[in-house]
mmCIF file of C-alpha atoms and ligand atoms in Angstrom:
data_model
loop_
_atom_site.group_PDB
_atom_site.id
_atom_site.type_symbol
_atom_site.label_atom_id
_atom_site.label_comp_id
_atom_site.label_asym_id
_atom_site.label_seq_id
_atom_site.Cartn_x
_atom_site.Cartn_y
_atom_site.Cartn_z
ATOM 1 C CA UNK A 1 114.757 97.021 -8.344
ATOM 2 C CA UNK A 2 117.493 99.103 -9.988
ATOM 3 C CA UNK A 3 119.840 95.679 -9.486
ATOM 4 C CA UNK A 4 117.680 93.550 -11.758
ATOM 5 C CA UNK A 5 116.809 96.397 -14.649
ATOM 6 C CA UNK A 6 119.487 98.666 -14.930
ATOM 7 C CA UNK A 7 123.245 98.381 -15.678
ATOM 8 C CA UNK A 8 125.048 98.307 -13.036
ATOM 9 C CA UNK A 9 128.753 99.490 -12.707
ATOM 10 C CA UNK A 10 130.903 99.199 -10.041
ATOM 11 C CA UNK A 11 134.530 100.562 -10.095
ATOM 12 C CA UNK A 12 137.643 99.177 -8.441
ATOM 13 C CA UNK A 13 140.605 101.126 -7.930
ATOM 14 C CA UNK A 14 143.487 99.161 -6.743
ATOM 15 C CA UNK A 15 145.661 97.163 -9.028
ATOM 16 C CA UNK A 16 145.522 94.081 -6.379
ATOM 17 C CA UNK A 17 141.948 93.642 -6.944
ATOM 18 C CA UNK A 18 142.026 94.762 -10.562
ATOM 19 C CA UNK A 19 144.384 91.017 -10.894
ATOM 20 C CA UNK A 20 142.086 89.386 -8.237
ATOM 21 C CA UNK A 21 138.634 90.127 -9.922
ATOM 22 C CA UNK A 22 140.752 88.721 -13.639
ATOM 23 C CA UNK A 23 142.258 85.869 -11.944
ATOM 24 C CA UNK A 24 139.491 84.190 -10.120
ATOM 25 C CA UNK A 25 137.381 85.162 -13.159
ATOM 26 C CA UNK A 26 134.959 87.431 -11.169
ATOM 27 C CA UNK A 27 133.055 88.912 -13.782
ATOM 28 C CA UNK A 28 132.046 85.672 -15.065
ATOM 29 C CA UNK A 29 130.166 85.098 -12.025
ATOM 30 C CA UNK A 30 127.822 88.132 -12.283
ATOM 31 C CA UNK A 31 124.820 89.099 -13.856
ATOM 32 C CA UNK A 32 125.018 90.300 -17.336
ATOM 33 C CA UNK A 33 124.165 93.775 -16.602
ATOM 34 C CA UNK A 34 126.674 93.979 -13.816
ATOM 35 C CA UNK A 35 130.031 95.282 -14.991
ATOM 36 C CA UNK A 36 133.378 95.679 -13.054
ATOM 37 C CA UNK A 37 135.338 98.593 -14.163
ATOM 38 C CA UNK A 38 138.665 99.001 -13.542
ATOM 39 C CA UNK A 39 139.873 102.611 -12.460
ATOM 40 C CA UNK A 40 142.786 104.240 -12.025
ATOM 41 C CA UNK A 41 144.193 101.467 -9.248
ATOM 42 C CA UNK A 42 147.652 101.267 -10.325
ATOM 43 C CA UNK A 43 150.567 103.377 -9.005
ATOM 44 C CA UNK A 44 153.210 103.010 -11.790
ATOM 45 C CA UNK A 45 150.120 103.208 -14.644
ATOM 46 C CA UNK A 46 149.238 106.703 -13.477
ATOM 47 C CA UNK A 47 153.023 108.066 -13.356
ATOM 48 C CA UNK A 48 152.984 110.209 -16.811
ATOM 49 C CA UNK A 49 155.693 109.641 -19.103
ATOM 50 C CA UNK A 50 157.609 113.218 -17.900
ATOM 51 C CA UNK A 51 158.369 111.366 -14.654
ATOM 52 C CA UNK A 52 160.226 108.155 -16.544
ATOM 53 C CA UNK A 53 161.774 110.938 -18.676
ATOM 54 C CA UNK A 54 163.315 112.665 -16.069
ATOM 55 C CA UNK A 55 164.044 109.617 -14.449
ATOM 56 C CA UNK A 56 166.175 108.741 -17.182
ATOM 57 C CA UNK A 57 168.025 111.769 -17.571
ATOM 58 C CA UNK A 58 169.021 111.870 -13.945
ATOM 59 C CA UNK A 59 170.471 108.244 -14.420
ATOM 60 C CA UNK A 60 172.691 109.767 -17.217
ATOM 61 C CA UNK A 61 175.018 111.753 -14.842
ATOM 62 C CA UNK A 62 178.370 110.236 -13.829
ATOM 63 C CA UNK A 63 177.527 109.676 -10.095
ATOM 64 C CA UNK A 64 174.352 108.985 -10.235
ATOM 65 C CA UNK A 65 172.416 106.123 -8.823
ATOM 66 C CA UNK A 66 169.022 105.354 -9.219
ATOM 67 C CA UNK A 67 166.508 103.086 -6.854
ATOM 68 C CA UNK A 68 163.264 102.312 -8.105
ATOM 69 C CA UNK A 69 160.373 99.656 -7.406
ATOM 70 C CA UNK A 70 160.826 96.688 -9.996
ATOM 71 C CA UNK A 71 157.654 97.731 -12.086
ATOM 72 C CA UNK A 72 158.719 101.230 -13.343
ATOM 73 C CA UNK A 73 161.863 99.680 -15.048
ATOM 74 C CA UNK A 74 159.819 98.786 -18.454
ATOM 75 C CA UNK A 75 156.997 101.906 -18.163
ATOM 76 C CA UNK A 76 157.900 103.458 -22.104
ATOM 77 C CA UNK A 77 158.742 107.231 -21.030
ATOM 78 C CA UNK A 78 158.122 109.824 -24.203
ATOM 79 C CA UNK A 79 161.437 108.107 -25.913
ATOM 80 C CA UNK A 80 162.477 105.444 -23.967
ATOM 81 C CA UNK A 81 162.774 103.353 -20.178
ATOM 82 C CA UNK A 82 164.536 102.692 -17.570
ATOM 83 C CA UNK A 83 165.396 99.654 -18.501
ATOM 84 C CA UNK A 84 167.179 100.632 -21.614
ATOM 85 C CA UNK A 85 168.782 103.328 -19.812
ATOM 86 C CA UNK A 86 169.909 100.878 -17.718
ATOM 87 C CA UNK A 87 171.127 98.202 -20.591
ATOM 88 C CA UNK A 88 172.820 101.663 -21.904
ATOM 89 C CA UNK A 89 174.995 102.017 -18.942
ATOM 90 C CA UNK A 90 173.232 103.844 -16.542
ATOM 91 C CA UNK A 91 173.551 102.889 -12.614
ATOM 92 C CA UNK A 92 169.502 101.475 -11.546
ATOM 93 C CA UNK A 93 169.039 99.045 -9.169
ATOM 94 C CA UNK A 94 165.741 97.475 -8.282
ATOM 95 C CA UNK A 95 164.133 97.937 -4.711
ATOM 96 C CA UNK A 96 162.246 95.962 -2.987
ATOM 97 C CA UNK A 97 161.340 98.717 -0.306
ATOM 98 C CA UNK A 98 162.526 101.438 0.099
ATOM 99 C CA UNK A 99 165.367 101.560 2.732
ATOM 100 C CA UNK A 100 167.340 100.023 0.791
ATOM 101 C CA UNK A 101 167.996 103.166 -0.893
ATOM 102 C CA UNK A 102 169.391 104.317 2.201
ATOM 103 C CA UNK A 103 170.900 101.558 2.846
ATOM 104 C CA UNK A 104 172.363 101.824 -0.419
ATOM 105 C CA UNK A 105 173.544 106.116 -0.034
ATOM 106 C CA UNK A 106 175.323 104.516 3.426
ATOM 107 C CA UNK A 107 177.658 101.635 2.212
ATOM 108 C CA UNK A 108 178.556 104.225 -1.219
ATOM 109 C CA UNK A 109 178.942 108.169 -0.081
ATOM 110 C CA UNK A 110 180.504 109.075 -3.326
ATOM 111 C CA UNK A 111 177.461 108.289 -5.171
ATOM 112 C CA UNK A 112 173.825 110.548 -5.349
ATOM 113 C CA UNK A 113 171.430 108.061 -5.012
ATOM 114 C CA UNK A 114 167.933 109.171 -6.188
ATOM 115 C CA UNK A 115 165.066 106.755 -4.679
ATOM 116 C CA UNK A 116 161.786 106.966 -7.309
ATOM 117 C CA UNK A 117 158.839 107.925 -4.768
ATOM 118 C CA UNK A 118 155.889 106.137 -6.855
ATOM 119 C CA UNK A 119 153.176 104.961 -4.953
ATOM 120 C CA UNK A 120 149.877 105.432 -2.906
ATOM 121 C CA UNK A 121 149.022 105.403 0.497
ATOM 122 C CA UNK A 122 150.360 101.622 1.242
ATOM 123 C CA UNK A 123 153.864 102.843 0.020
ATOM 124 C CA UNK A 124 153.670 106.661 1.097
ATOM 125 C CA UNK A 125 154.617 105.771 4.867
ATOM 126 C CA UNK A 126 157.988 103.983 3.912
ATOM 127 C CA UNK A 127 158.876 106.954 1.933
ATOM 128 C CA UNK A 128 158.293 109.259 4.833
ATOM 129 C CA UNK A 129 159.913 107.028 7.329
ATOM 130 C CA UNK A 130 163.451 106.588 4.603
ATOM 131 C CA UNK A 131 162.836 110.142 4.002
ATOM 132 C CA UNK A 132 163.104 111.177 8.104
ATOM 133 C CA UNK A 133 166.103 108.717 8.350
ATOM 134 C CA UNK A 134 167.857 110.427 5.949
ATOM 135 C CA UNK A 135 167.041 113.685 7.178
ATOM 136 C CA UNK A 136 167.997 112.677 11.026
ATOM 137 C CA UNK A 137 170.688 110.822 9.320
ATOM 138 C CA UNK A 138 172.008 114.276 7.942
ATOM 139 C CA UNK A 139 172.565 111.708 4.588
ATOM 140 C CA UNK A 140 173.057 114.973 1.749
ATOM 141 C CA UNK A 141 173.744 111.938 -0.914
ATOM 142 C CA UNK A 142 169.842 110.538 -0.483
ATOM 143 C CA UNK A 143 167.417 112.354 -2.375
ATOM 144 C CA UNK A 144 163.596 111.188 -3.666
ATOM 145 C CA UNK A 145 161.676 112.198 -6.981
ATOM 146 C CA UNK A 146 158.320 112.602 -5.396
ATOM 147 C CA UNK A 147 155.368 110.783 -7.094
ATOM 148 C CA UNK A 148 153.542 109.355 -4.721
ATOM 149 C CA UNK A 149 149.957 110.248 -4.854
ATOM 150 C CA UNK A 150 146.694 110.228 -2.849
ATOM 151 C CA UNK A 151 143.637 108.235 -4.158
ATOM 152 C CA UNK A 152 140.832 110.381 -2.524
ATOM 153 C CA UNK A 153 141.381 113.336 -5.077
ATOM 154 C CA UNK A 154 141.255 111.050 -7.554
ATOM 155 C CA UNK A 155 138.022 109.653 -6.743
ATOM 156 C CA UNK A 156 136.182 113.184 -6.314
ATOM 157 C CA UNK A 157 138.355 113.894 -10.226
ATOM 158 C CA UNK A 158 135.930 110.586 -11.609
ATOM 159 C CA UNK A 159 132.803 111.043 -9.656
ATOM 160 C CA UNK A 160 132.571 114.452 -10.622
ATOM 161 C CA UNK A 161 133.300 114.328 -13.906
ATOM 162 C CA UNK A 162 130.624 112.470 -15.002
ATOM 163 C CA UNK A 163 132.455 110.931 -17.691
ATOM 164 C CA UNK A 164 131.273 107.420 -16.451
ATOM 165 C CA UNK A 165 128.490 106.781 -14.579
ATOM 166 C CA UNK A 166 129.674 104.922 -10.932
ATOM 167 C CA UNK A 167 127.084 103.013 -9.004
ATOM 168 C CA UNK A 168 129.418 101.700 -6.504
ATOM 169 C CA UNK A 169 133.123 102.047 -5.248
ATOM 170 C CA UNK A 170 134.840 99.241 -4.299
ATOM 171 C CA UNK A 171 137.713 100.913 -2.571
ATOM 172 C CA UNK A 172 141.082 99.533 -1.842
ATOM 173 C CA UNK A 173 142.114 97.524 0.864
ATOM 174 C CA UNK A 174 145.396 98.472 1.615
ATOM 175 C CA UNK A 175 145.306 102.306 1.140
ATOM 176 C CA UNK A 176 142.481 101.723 3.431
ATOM 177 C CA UNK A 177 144.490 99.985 6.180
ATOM 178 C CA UNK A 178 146.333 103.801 6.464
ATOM 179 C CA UNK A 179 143.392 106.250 5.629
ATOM 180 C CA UNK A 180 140.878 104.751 7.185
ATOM 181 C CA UNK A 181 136.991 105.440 6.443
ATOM 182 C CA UNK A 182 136.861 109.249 6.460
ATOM 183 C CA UNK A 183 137.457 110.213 3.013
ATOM 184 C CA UNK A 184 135.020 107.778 1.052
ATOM 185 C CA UNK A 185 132.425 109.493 3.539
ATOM 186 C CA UNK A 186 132.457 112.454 1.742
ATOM 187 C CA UNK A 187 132.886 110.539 -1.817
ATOM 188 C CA UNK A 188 129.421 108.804 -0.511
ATOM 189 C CA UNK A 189 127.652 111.961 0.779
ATOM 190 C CA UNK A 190 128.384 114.180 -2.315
ATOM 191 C CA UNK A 191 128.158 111.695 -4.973
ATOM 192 C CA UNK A 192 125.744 109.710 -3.910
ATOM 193 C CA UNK A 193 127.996 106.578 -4.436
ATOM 194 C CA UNK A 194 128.025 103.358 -1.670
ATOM 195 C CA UNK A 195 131.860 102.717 -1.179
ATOM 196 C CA UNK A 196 132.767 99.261 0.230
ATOM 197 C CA UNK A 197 135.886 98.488 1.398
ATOM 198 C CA UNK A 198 137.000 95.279 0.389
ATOM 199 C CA UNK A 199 139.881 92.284 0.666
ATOM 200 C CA UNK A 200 141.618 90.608 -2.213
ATOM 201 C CA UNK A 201 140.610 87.078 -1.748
ATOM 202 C CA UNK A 202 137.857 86.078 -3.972
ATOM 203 C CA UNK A 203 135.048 85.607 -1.772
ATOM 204 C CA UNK A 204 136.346 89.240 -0.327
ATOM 205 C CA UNK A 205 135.323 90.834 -3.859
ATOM 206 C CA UNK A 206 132.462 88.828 -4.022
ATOM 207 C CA UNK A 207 130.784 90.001 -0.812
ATOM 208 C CA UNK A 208 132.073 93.741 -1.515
ATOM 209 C CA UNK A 209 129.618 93.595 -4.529
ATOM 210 C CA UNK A 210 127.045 91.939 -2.615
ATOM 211 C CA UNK A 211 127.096 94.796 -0.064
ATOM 212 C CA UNK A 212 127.243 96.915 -2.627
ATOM 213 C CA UNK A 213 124.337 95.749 -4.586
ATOM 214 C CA UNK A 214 122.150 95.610 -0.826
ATOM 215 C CA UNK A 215 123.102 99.698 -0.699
ATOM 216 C CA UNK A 216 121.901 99.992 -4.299
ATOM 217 C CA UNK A 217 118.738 98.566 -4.032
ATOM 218 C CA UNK A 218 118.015 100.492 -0.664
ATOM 219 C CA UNK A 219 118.894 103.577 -2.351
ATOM 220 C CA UNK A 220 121.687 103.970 0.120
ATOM 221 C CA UNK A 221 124.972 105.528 -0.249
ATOM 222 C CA UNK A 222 127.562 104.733 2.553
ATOM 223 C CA UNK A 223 130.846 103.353 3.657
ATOM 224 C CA UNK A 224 131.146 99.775 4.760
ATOM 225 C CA UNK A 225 134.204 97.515 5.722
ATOM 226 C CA UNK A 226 134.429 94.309 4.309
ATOM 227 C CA UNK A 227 137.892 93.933 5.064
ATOM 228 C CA UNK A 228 137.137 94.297 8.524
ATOM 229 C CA UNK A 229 140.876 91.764 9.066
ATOM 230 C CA UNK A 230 142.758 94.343 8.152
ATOM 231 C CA UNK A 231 140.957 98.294 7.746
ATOM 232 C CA UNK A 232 139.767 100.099 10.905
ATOM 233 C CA UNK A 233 137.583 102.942 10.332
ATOM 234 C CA UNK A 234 140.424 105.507 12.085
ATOM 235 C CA UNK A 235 143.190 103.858 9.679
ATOM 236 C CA UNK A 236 146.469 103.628 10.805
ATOM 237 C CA UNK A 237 147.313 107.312 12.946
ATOM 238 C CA UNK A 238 150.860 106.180 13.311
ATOM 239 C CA UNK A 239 151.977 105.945 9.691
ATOM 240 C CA UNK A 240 149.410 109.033 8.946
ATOM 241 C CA UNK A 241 151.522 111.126 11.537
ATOM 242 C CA UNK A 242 154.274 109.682 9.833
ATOM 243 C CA UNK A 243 153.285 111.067 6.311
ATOM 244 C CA UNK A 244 151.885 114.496 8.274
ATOM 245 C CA UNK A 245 155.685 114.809 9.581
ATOM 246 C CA UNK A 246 157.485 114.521 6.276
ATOM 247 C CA UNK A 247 155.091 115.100 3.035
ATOM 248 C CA UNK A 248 152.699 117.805 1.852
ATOM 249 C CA UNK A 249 149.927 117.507 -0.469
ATOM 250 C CA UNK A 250 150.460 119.010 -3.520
ATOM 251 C CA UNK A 251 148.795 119.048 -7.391
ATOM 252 C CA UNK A 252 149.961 116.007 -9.319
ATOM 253 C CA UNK A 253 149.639 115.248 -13.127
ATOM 254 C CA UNK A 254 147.745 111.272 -13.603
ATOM 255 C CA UNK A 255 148.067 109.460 -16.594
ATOM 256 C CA UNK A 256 144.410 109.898 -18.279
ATOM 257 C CA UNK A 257 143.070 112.086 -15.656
ATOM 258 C CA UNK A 258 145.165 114.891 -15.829
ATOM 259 C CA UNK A 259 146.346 117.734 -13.166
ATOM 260 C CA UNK A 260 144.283 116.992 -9.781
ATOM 261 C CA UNK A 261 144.595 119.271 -7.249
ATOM 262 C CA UNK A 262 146.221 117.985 -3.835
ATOM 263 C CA UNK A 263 146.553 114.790 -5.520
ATOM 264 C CA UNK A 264 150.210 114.317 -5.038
ATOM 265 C CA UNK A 265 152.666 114.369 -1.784
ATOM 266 C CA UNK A 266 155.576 116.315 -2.321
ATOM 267 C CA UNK A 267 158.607 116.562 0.390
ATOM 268 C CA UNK A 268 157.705 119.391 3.492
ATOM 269 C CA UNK A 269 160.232 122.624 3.714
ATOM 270 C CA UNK A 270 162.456 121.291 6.118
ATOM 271 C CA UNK A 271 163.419 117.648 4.175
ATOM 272 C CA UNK A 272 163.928 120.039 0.953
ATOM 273 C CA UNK A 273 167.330 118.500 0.700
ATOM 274 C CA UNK A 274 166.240 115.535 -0.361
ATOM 275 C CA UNK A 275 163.853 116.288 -2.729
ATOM 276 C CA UNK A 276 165.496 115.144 -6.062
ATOM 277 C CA UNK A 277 163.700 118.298 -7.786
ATOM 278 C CA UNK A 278 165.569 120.695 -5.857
ATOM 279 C CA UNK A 279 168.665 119.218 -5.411
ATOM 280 C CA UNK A 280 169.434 118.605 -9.157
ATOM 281 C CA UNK A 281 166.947 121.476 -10.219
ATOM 282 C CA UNK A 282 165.269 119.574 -12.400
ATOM 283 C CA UNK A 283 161.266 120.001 -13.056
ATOM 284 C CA UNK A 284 158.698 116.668 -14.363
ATOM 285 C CA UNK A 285 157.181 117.620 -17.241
ATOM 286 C CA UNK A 286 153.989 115.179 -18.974
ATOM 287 C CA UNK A 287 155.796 114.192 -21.313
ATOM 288 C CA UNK A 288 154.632 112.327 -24.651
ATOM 289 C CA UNK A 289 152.472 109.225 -24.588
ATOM 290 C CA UNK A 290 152.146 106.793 -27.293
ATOM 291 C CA UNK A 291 149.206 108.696 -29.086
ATOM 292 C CA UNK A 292 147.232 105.149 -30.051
ATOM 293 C CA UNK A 293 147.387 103.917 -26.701
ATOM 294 C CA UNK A 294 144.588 103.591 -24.729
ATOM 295 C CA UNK A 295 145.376 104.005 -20.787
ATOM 296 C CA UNK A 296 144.338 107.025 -20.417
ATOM 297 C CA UNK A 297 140.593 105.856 -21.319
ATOM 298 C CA UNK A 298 141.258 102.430 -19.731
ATOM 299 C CA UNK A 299 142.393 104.213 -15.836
ATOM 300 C CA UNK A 300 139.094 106.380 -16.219
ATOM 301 C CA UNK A 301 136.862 102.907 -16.882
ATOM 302 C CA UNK A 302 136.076 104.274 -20.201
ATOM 303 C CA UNK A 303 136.763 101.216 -21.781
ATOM 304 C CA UNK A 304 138.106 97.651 -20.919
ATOM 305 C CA UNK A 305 141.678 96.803 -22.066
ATOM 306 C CA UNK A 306 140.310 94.201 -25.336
ATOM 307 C CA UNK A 307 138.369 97.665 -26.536
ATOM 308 C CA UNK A 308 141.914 98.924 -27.429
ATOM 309 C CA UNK A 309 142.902 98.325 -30.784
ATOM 310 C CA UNK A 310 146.315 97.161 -29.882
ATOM 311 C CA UNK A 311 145.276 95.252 -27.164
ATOM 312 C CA UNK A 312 146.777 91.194 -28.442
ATOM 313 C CA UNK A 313 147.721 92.709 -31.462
ATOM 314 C CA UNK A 314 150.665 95.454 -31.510
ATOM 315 C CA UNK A 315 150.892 95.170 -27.012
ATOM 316 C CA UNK A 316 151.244 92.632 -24.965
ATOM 317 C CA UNK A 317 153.345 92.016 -21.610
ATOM 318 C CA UNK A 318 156.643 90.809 -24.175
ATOM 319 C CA UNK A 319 156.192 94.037 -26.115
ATOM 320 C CA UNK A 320 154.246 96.753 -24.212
ATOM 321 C CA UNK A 321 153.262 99.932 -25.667
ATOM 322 C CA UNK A 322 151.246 101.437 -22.503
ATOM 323 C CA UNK A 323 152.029 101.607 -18.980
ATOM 324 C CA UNK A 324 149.001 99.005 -18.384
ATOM 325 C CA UNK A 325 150.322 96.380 -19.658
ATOM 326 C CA UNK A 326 153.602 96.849 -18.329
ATOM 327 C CA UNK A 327 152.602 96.635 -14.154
ATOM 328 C CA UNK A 328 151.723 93.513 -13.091
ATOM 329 C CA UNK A 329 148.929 95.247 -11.270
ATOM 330 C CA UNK A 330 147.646 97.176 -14.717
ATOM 331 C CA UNK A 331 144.528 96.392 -15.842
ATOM 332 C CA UNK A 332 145.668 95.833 -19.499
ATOM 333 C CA UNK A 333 148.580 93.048 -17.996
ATOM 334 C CA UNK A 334 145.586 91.562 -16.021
ATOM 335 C CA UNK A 335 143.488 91.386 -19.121
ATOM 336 C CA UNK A 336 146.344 89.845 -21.127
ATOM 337 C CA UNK A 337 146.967 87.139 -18.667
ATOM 338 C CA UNK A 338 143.352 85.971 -17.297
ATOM 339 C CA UNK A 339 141.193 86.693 -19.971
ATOM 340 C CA UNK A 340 142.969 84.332 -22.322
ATOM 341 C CA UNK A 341 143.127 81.279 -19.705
ATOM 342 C CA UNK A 342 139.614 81.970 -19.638
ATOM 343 C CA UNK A 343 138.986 81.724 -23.056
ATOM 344 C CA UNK A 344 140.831 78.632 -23.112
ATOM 345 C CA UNK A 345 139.049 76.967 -20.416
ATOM 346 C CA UNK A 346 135.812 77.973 -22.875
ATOM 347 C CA UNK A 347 134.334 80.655 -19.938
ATOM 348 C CA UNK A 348 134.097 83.986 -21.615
ATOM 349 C CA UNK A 349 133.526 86.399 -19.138
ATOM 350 C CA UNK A 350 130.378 88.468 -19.733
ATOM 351 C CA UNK A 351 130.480 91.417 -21.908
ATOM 352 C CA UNK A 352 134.393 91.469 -22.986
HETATM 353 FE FE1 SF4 B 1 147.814 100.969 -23.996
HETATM 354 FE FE2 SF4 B 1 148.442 98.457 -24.636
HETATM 355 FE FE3 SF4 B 1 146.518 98.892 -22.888
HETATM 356 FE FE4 SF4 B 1 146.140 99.512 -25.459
HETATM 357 S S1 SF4 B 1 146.424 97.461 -24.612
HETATM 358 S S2 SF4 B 1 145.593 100.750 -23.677
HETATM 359 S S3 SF4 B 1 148.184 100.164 -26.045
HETATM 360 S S4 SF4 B 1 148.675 99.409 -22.638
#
């Protein structure tokens, strides 16, 4: 069958199993002509640099205070990041969720805090909720710079390009838990590509590309649930409601996959006054990556992080020149980290 004679590549795209498949040294395990590519899985990786730029310049006005998810504060923007912003002065605290930006706009009503949106479906729901509390709230000194973005779109963007060839989608588990089924249905009926939806522990992965494999060699394309624990095929209708009540899809630039259409939630009409954009009139540009680094190519499974010429070399966690190796969920960080303990422990994985 195709399993035994062809190459086979299978894509994951969420940064939780892009660490689980390095850590547990997954591709180790499989056949030589099975390969695990790594797509684009990781929030903060596909935020372009425009968004850290603007970031930044936001955090440079006076009464200004800016929340943001722990992993943006070291993404390089065109010039620089948040975290030197931050070492420069500027007022940037580090959320673990994010109420505590409103939490944050109650206890200090002379400041304008600005809450970072970036995230997928997992996060999108406590966005919308913080968002409607503010807006119920009447809170005018709580605004969000949308970036939160849909993985669906992204998924028709790479199966349609053709740019790599995708055998099988193992989709992600959490995203899952909210969307539910429905959208890799139509990834599997006009591609032609089985979609499993799989858990993070390893013997989750492992049976996702077992299933996967079984739909190859039957010439099948359809949506299963491995992580039956967690994803039911309706998702979850309360937090989509939630996200129906308070965001709107809208076209969204990716890091390495450009503009997609619909790809990216913006704030409805009626929150408008907490949409960071409006309120300080400010638009996100691409801005300028680091022209020899590789993410781009790396998010669309082009290559695998050691093809990179500064992969070990000029970037590394300590001194990161891409946003891959920045996120702990980035493929490039996951790469870094597993690869070598593998190395050490003398089991290479297979074609890296
Ligand atoms: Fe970019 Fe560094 Fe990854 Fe190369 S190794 S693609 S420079 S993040």
């Amino acid at each position: 069958s195709r399993i035994d004679s062809e190459t086979i590549s299978l894509m994951e795209v969420c940064g939780t199993h892009t660490m689980a498949i390095a850590r547990y040294g997954i591709r180790s395990l499989l056949p030589e002509n099975m390969k695990l590519l790594s797509g684009p899985g990781c929030p903060v990786c596909v935020t372009p640099a425009g968004y850290i730029d603007t970031a930044i310049s936001l955090s440079r006005k006076p009464d200004v205070t800016i929340v943001t998810f722990g992993d943006l504060m070291r993404v390089p923007g065109s010039e620089s990041s948040l975290a030197e912003a931050k070492a420069a002065g500027s007022d940037i605290r580090v959320a673990y969720s994010p109420p505590y930006a409103l939490e944050l706009a109650e206890r200090h009503p002379d400041r304008k805090v600005v809450f970072l949106a970036v995230g997928f479906e997992t996060t999108s729901p406590s966005v919308a909720w913080t968002v409607l509390q503010a807006h119920e709230k009447g809170l005018r000194n709580l605004s969000f710079l949308p970036a939160c973005k849909l993985i669906p779109p992204a998924l028709h963007a790479l199966a349609s390009s053709e740019e790599v060839k995708i055998d099988g989608l193992i989709c992600p588990g959490h995203v899952s838990t909210i969307i539910g089924t429905a959208p890799y249905e139509e990834i599997a009926r006009e591609y032609g590509i089985p979609c499993v939806i799989g858990g993070f522990e390893p013997v989750d992965v492992l049976l996702s590309v077992l299933l996967l494999c079984r739909q190859i060699a039957r010439g099948e394309a359809r949506v299963e649930i491995e992580y039956s624990r967690s994803v039911q095929e309706e998702g979850n209708p309360k937090a989509l409601k939630l996200l129906d009540r308070v965001l709107t899809p809208a076209d969204s630039a990716w890091r390495g996959l450009g503009t997609i259409p619909d790809s990216g939630l913006e704030l409805k009409g009626d929150m408008s006054d907490h949409d960071a954009k409006i309120v300080f009139g400010v638009d996100i540009p691409l801005g300028k990556d680091n022209p020899s680094c590789r993410c781009g190519d790396v998010l669309r499974g082009l290559i695998s992080p050691p093809e990179c010429p500064l992969f070990r070399t000029r970037c590394s966690p300590s001194t990161p020149v891409g946003a891959c190796m920045v996120s702990s969920e980035g493929a490039c960080a996951a790469f870094y980290k597993y690869h070598q303990l593998e190395q050490e422990k003398g089991t290479t994985a297979h074609g890296e």
